[in-house]
Amino acid sequence: MKKILIRGAGSDLGRGTAIGLAQAGHQVFATTQIWPQVSDLQREVAELGLADRVEVDKLDVLDLRDIKAAMAFDFDTLVSNAGFGDGGPMAEIPVDLVRRTFETNVFSNLELMQHAIRKFVDAGTRGRIVIVSSMGGMLTAYGLGAYCASKHALEGIAATLRDELAPTEITVQTINPGAYLTGFNDRLGDSTYHWHDDAKNFTREADIRANFAEIMQGQFDPQDMIEKMVEVIGADGGNYRNVWPPATEELIKQVQEAAWTLAVDRSAATAGSDA
């Protein structure tokens, strides 16, 4: 039995994974961003008869007091799952929105992990950090650039921690979900229209909506990803990187391979400037 602190258990994949881990026999400390999510998850846990395996509390990673309170739980595995983002073309999205995305997905996430790592080191715990990244940590998608960039940064942090922590026997793993129909991706796209204005921006709303409609097609059943996350987190070993489903892993490899031979042709632009 593992003792697992999971961040971002208030909704979507995190919520299903917290419940699935408890049903698999693990002790789960399920944390949510806001208090109403705490109450809602507590009700579900009680209805499922899992109250003895799941303790629910609030953990907003932007609140240092929440982070410190969470460190009082007796856990050996930290699952950092929650994500945040604003959508829109990278060339025009307000930088303060990008900064806000990085604050949650990168800086506050790192702060949480640092506290957990120090807890493990001080106690001599052979702990584990499981970082739920994204397919967006290894490729990009139109209008989701800020979110993808934050996940790229998180991938760099994860790989660095993996190597630095090897002497401590604290292990690090990543989980990279593909596009799952939780509503998160759609909400990310919709956030664009809170700042975008055809009267001010050179990108057209109609074009943005058309691109989003295309990339939002074919999203997968979230239960498939929840089952994979329960499998990876509940295992005694496994791979450092865990991309799911297999079709997404193959897509990432193809995109990364193609980048090595992607040509940039400046001849037309140069000819125009010389005229």
XYZ file of C-alpha atoms in Angstrom:
275
model
C 0.000 0.000 0.000
C 1.262 3.427 -0.954
C 0.492 6.676 0.849
C -0.261 9.152 -1.891
C -0.755 12.903 -1.774
C -2.461 13.978 -4.986
C -2.788 17.598 -5.966
C -5.652 18.619 -8.239
C -8.149 15.960 -7.160
C -11.123 18.296 -7.317
C -12.133 17.428 -10.860
C -11.396 15.620 -14.091
C -8.490 13.130 -14.247
C -7.204 13.952 -10.764
C -10.519 13.203 -9.103
C -10.986 9.906 -10.905
C -7.404 8.875 -10.177
C -7.693 9.660 -6.462
C -10.802 7.494 -6.214
C -9.268 4.751 -8.349
C -6.132 4.608 -6.196
C -8.238 4.313 -3.051
C -10.299 1.547 -4.616
C -7.022 -0.221 -5.422
C -6.179 -0.236 -1.707
C -3.870 2.768 -1.347
C -4.109 5.492 1.282
C -4.926 8.734 -0.516
C -4.657 12.335 0.592
C -6.785 14.024 -2.065
C -6.381 17.780 -2.281
C -8.394 20.328 -4.210
C -7.904 23.950 -5.184
C -10.980 25.405 -3.447
C -13.156 24.535 -0.432
C -16.367 23.708 -2.357
C -14.427 20.969 -4.161
C -13.380 19.599 -0.771
C -17.004 19.241 0.336
C -18.088 17.747 -2.978
C -15.295 15.159 -3.027
C -15.885 14.264 0.618
C -19.512 13.452 -0.213
C -18.514 11.214 -3.108
C -15.858 9.446 -1.063
C -18.390 8.750 1.691
C -20.974 7.468 -0.794
C -18.397 5.074 -2.250
C -17.460 3.774 1.200
C -13.883 5.035 0.892
C -13.775 7.448 3.826
C -11.219 5.278 5.631
C -8.841 5.423 2.638
C -9.279 8.995 1.433
C -8.649 12.172 3.378
C -9.704 15.306 1.533
C -8.214 18.761 2.094
C -7.588 22.032 0.283
C -4.270 22.635 -1.462
C -3.999 25.754 -3.587
C -0.390 25.796 -4.777
C -0.484 29.587 -4.917
C -0.975 29.585 -1.133
C 2.206 28.763 0.773
C 0.184 28.062 3.925
C -1.716 25.336 2.061
C 1.556 23.809 0.881
C 2.997 23.755 4.387
C -0.204 22.259 5.803
C -0.135 19.494 3.193
C 3.355 18.479 4.292
C 1.850 17.286 7.599
C 0.276 14.329 5.819
C 2.175 11.042 6.068
C 2.801 10.362 2.382
C 5.531 8.676 0.379
C 4.300 9.642 -3.089
C 3.449 13.121 -4.362
C 1.294 13.307 -7.481
C 1.296 16.836 -8.841
C -1.627 16.793 -11.206
C -3.426 20.116 -11.508
C -2.962 22.365 -14.513
C -4.046 25.830 -15.583
C -3.923 27.913 -18.707
C -5.254 30.630 -20.961
C -5.631 30.144 -24.687
C -4.959 32.155 -27.796
C -2.336 32.760 -30.493
C 1.126 33.049 -28.966
C 1.969 36.119 -31.037
C -0.810 38.134 -29.394
C -1.840 36.588 -26.081
C -1.278 39.130 -23.284
C 1.973 38.294 -21.534
C 0.393 38.636 -18.095
C -1.798 35.639 -18.964
C 1.285 33.625 -19.941
C 2.953 34.697 -16.702
C -0.107 33.556 -14.723
C 0.003 30.169 -16.434
C 3.676 29.739 -15.557
C 3.070 30.814 -11.966
C 0.689 27.900 -11.403
C 2.084 25.219 -13.699
C 5.791 25.882 -13.168
C 6.847 28.057 -10.233
C 4.225 27.073 -7.650
C 4.454 23.475 -8.803
C 8.211 23.504 -8.248
C 7.730 25.041 -4.802
C 5.346 22.233 -3.838
C 7.776 19.597 -5.088
C 10.687 21.192 -3.245
C 8.756 21.014 0.034
C 7.896 17.353 -0.563
C 11.482 16.499 -1.498
C 12.815 18.154 1.643
C 10.246 16.232 3.697
C 11.453 12.960 2.149
C 15.140 13.828 2.612
C 14.752 14.886 6.244
C 12.780 11.734 7.104
C 14.997 9.405 5.083
C 11.956 8.425 3.034
C 12.479 6.635 -0.237
C 9.859 8.886 -1.788
C 8.501 9.416 -5.234
C 7.436 12.457 -7.258
C 4.950 11.811 -10.059
C 4.445 14.830 -12.300
C 1.358 14.850 -14.484
C 2.579 16.813 -17.478
C 0.876 16.669 -20.877
C 1.395 15.733 -24.481
C 1.806 19.522 -24.685
C 5.075 19.153 -22.804
C 6.645 17.626 -25.918
C 4.762 19.256 -28.771
C 2.595 22.307 -29.387
C -0.901 23.035 -30.630
C -2.438 26.105 -32.213
C -3.785 28.514 -29.614
C -2.457 26.469 -26.710
C 1.092 27.781 -26.857
C 1.222 29.309 -23.374
C 0.010 26.102 -21.760
C 2.355 23.956 -23.857
C 5.303 26.225 -23.045
C 4.619 25.855 -19.329
C 4.523 22.085 -19.696
C 7.773 22.160 -21.680
C 9.314 23.979 -18.709
C 7.869 21.381 -16.364
C 9.452 18.607 -18.446
C 12.838 20.289 -17.992
C 12.310 20.496 -14.245
C 11.248 16.857 -14.067
C 14.271 15.577 -15.977
C 16.631 17.687 -13.883
C 15.086 16.486 -10.623
C 15.275 12.897 -11.851
C 19.036 13.133 -12.280
C 19.774 15.313 -9.244
C 17.769 13.127 -6.863
C 19.239 9.801 -7.981
C 21.674 9.657 -5.012
C 18.781 10.168 -2.559
C 16.704 7.279 -3.961
C 13.820 9.684 -4.466
C 12.412 8.763 -7.851
C 10.729 10.994 -10.398
C 8.260 9.998 -13.108
C 6.124 11.894 -15.575
C 2.694 11.067 -16.955
C 1.731 12.693 -20.247
C -1.957 12.408 -21.107
C -3.118 12.880 -24.658
C -6.261 14.828 -25.501
C -9.018 13.570 -23.199
C -12.608 14.794 -23.120
C -12.630 16.222 -19.605
C -13.642 19.698 -20.708
C -10.249 21.167 -19.767
C -9.035 21.527 -23.353
C -12.293 23.138 -24.435
C -12.226 25.582 -21.511
C -8.636 26.432 -22.367
C -9.680 27.326 -25.896
C -12.731 29.293 -24.785
C -10.614 31.479 -22.481
C -9.212 33.102 -25.622
C -12.362 35.097 -26.199
C -12.030 36.900 -22.868
C -9.141 38.914 -24.273
C -9.221 38.572 -28.059
C -10.790 41.396 -30.061
C -11.024 41.503 -33.854
C -10.893 45.292 -33.650
C -7.426 45.151 -32.068
C -5.826 41.814 -32.952
C -4.553 40.788 -36.385
C -5.646 37.177 -35.868
C -9.312 36.704 -36.729
C -11.716 35.138 -34.271
C -13.280 33.056 -37.039
C -9.869 31.565 -37.865
C -9.134 30.879 -34.198
C -12.462 29.125 -33.738
C -11.911 27.040 -36.872
C -8.477 25.937 -35.687
C -9.744 25.096 -32.205
C -12.664 23.124 -33.653
C -10.212 21.019 -35.627
C -7.791 20.253 -32.796
C -10.580 19.503 -30.306
C -11.918 16.668 -32.431
C -11.298 13.050 -31.482
C -10.689 13.526 -27.759
C -10.501 10.264 -25.819
C -12.600 8.792 -23.016
C -11.145 10.069 -19.703
C -11.718 6.745 -17.953
C -9.003 5.219 -20.135
C -6.476 7.752 -18.833
C -7.652 7.409 -15.244
C -7.039 3.665 -15.365
C -3.556 4.241 -16.784
C -2.718 6.803 -14.091
C -3.866 4.423 -11.353
C -1.669 1.724 -12.901
C 1.448 3.916 -13.145
C 1.085 5.567 -9.729
C 0.203 2.326 -7.990
C 3.128 0.357 -9.412
C 6.363 -0.339 -7.543
C 8.466 0.528 -10.582
C 8.067 1.610 -14.163
C 9.313 3.998 -16.814
C 10.364 7.572 -16.212
C 8.092 8.822 -19.021
C 4.551 7.513 -19.450
C 2.650 8.814 -22.461
C -0.895 7.568 -23.004
C -2.597 6.518 -25.234
C -0.076 4.785 -27.535
C -1.310 6.812 -30.527
C -0.263 10.004 -28.727
C 3.186 8.576 -27.977
C 3.639 7.773 -31.660
C 2.472 11.260 -32.689
C 4.954 12.920 -30.312
C 7.835 10.845 -31.690
C 6.870 11.710 -35.266
C 6.633 15.437 -34.534
C 9.969 15.489 -32.705
C 11.694 13.543 -35.471
C 10.281 15.840 -38.167
C 11.644 18.914 -36.374
C 15.208 17.848 -37.171
C 14.648 18.262 -40.924
C 12.043 21.038 -40.917
C 13.201 23.603 -43.463
C 12.731 27.364 -43.268
C 12.669 29.127 -46.663
C 13.487 32.841 -46.497
C 14.116 33.289 -50.249
C 10.759 34.898 -51.032
C 11.027 37.334 -48.134
C 14.607 38.222 -49.078
C 13.662 38.792 -52.702
C 10.889 41.108 -51.621
C 13.192 43.169 -49.410
C 15.732 43.568 -52.236
C 13.169 44.846 -54.719
